[in-house]
Amino acid sequence: MSTELRVERVGQELATVFGDTLARGYGLPPSLVVLMTALVGHPGAHCYLAYHGETPVAAASMFVEGQTARFIGAGTLPEFRRRGGQGALLARRIRDAAALGCDLITVETAEDPPEKPNPSYHNMLRSGFQLAYMQPNYIYTPS
């Protein structure tokens, strides 16, 4: 899928922008921006923003250790979804992982049941990923 969005790897100077974009893409409260911001500059972390013009509209990260890349965290602002942002972020991280000598890339997302399709899962399939296994997710509900 082609897109008008531009993907850039970002450093510490854009940590807050990255954290804010990722948190808003996930629908998280502003109080968690600091948690997302902490990814930038972490050893082995590679953080990316997708831009519409000069506006950051999606964010994603990758951790590299040895020859393995793990794609963790990717979110798009609701008003910019379905414009190819996640596909572009997946493609960029795949290229960067290959350039770093990675021969294994892993990624995870929620299940894709027919009654509630998961666009993230479909983006991953389009990018060449294959389902390896299902893992249960647990939800904590404080009493």
CSV table of C-alpha atoms in Angstrom, one decimal:
chain,number,residue,atom,x,y,z
A,1,MET,CA,0.0,0.0,0.0
A,2,SER,CA,1.4,3.4,-0.9
A,3,THR,CA,1.0,6.3,1.4
A,4,GLU,CA,1.6,10.0,1.5
A,5,LEU,CA,3.1,9.7,5.0
A,6,ARG,CA,6.9,10.0,5.6
A,7,VAL,CA,8.6,7.8,8.2
A,8,GLU,CA,11.7,9.1,10.1
A,9,ARG,CA,13.7,7.5,12.9
A,10,VAL,CA,13.8,9.8,15.9
A,11,GLY,CA,16.2,10.5,18.7
A,12,GLN,CA,16.1,12.1,22.1
A,13,GLU,CA,15.3,15.5,20.7
A,14,LEU,CA,11.8,14.2,19.7
A,15,ALA,CA,11.2,11.9,22.6
A,16,THR,CA,8.2,13.8,24.0
A,17,VAL,CA,6.7,14.0,20.5
A,18,PHE,CA,7.2,10.3,20.0
A,19,GLY,CA,5.7,9.5,23.5
A,20,ASP,CA,2.7,11.7,23.0
A,21,THR,CA,2.0,10.4,19.5
A,22,LEU,CA,2.2,6.7,20.6
A,23,ALA,CA,0.1,7.3,23.7
A,24,ARG,CA,-2.6,9.2,21.8
A,25,GLY,CA,-2.5,6.5,19.1
A,26,TYR,CA,-3.3,3.9,21.8
A,27,GLY,CA,-5.9,6.2,23.4
A,28,LEU,CA,-3.9,6.3,26.6
A,29,PRO,CA,-4.2,9.2,29.1
A,30,PRO,CA,-1.7,12.0,29.0
A,31,SER,CA,-0.2,10.7,32.3
A,32,LEU,CA,1.3,7.8,30.4
A,33,VAL,CA,3.2,9.9,27.9
A,34,VAL,CA,6.3,9.8,30.1
A,35,LEU,CA,6.2,5.9,29.9
A,36,MET,CA,6.2,6.0,26.1
A,37,THR,CA,8.8,8.7,26.0
A,38,ALA,CA,11.2,6.5,28.0
A,39,LEU,CA,11.5,4.2,25.0
A,40,VAL,CA,13.6,6.8,23.1
A,41,GLY,CA,17.3,6.4,23.8
A,42,HIS,CA,16.9,3.1,25.6
A,43,PRO,CA,19.8,0.7,24.5
A,44,GLY,CA,18.7,-1.3,21.5
A,45,ALA,CA,15.6,0.8,20.9
A,46,HIS,CA,14.8,2.3,17.5
A,47,CYS,CA,11.9,4.8,17.5
A,48,TYR,CA,10.0,6.1,14.5
A,49,LEU,CA,7.4,8.7,13.7
A,50,ALA,CA,5.3,8.9,10.6
A,51,TYR,CA,4.4,12.4,9.4
A,52,HIS,CA,1.6,13.9,7.4
A,53,GLY,CA,3.4,17.0,6.1
A,54,GLU,CA,5.1,18.2,9.3
A,55,THR,CA,2.6,16.7,11.7
A,56,PRO,CA,3.5,13.5,13.5
A,57,VAL,CA,0.5,11.1,13.1
A,58,ALA,CA,1.9,7.6,14.0
A,59,ALA,CA,4.7,6.1,16.0
A,60,ALA,CA,6.4,2.7,16.4
A,61,SER,CA,9.4,1.2,18.0
A,62,MET,CA,11.8,-1.7,17.5
A,63,PHE,CA,14.2,-3.3,19.9
A,64,VAL,CA,17.3,-5.1,18.5
A,65,GLU,CA,19.4,-7.5,20.4
A,66,GLY,CA,21.9,-9.6,18.5
A,67,GLN,CA,20.3,-10.8,15.3
A,68,THR,CA,16.7,-10.4,16.6
A,69,ALA,CA,14.4,-7.5,16.2
A,70,ARG,CA,11.2,-7.2,18.2
A,71,PHE,CA,8.6,-4.7,17.0
A,72,ILE,CA,6.9,-3.3,20.1
A,73,GLY,CA,4.4,-0.6,20.2
A,74,ALA,CA,2.8,1.1,17.2
A,75,GLY,CA,-0.1,3.5,17.2
A,76,THR,CA,-1.8,5.9,14.8
A,77,LEU,CA,-3.9,8.9,15.7
A,78,PRO,CA,-7.5,8.0,15.1
A,79,GLU,CA,-8.0,10.7,12.5
A,80,PHE,CA,-5.1,9.4,10.4
A,81,ARG,CA,-5.9,5.7,10.4
A,82,ARG,CA,-6.4,3.8,7.1
A,83,ARG,CA,-3.8,5.9,5.3
A,84,GLY,CA,-0.9,3.4,5.3
A,85,GLY,CA,0.9,4.7,8.3
A,86,GLN,CA,1.4,1.3,10.0
A,87,GLY,CA,2.3,-0.4,6.8
A,88,ALA,CA,5.0,2.3,6.2
A,89,LEU,CA,6.3,1.9,9.8
A,90,LEU,CA,6.4,-1.9,9.4
A,91,ALA,CA,8.3,-1.6,6.1
A,92,ARG,CA,10.8,0.9,7.5
A,93,ARG,CA,11.5,-1.3,10.6
A,94,ILE,CA,11.9,-4.4,8.5
A,95,ARG,CA,14.4,-2.6,6.2
A,96,ASP,CA,16.3,-1.3,9.3
A,97,ALA,CA,16.3,-4.7,11.0
A,98,ALA,CA,17.8,-6.3,7.9
A,99,ALA,CA,20.4,-3.5,7.6
A,100,LEU,CA,21.4,-4.2,11.2
A,101,GLY,CA,21.9,-7.9,10.4
A,102,CYS,CA,18.8,-9.3,12.0
A,103,ASP,CA,17.6,-12.6,10.7
A,104,LEU,CA,14.6,-12.9,13.0
A,105,ILE,CA,11.8,-10.3,13.5
A,106,THR,CA,9.0,-10.8,15.9
A,107,VAL,CA,5.8,-8.8,16.5
A,108,GLU,CA,2.7,-9.3,18.5
A,109,THR,CA,-0.9,-8.0,18.4
A,110,ALA,CA,-4.3,-8.9,19.7
A,111,GLU,CA,-6.3,-11.8,18.3
A,112,ASP,CA,-8.3,-11.4,15.1
A,113,PRO,CA,-11.7,-12.9,15.7
A,114,PRO,CA,-14.4,-12.6,12.9
A,115,GLU,CA,-16.7,-10.6,15.1
A,116,LYS,CA,-14.0,-8.0,15.9
A,117,PRO,CA,-11.4,-7.9,13.1
A,118,ASN,CA,-7.9,-6.5,14.1
A,119,PRO,CA,-6.5,-4.1,11.5
A,120,SER,CA,-3.0,-4.5,13.1
A,121,TYR,CA,-3.0,-8.2,12.5
A,122,HIS,CA,-3.9,-7.7,8.8
A,123,ASN,CA,-1.2,-5.1,8.4
A,124,MET,CA,1.3,-7.6,9.7
A,125,LEU,CA,0.1,-10.3,7.3
A,126,ARG,CA,0.4,-7.9,4.4
A,127,SER,CA,4.0,-7.1,5.5
A,128,GLY,CA,4.9,-10.8,5.3
A,129,PHE,CA,4.6,-11.9,8.9
A,130,GLN,CA,3.0,-15.3,9.8
A,131,LEU,CA,1.2,-16.4,12.9
A,132,ALA,CA,3.5,-18.5,15.0
A,133,TYR,CA,1.3,-19.1,18.0
A,134,MET,CA,-1.5,-17.8,20.1
A,135,GLN,CA,-0.8,-16.5,23.6
A,136,PRO,CA,-3.5,-15.7,26.2
A,137,ASN,CA,-3.7,-12.1,27.4
A,138,TYR,CA,-4.7,-11.2,30.9
A,139,ILE,CA,-6.6,-8.2,32.0
A,140,TYR,CA,-6.1,-6.8,35.5
A,141,THR,CA,-9.1,-5.4,37.2
A,142,PRO,CA,-8.4,-3.9,40.6
A,143,SER,CA,-10.9,-4.8,43.3
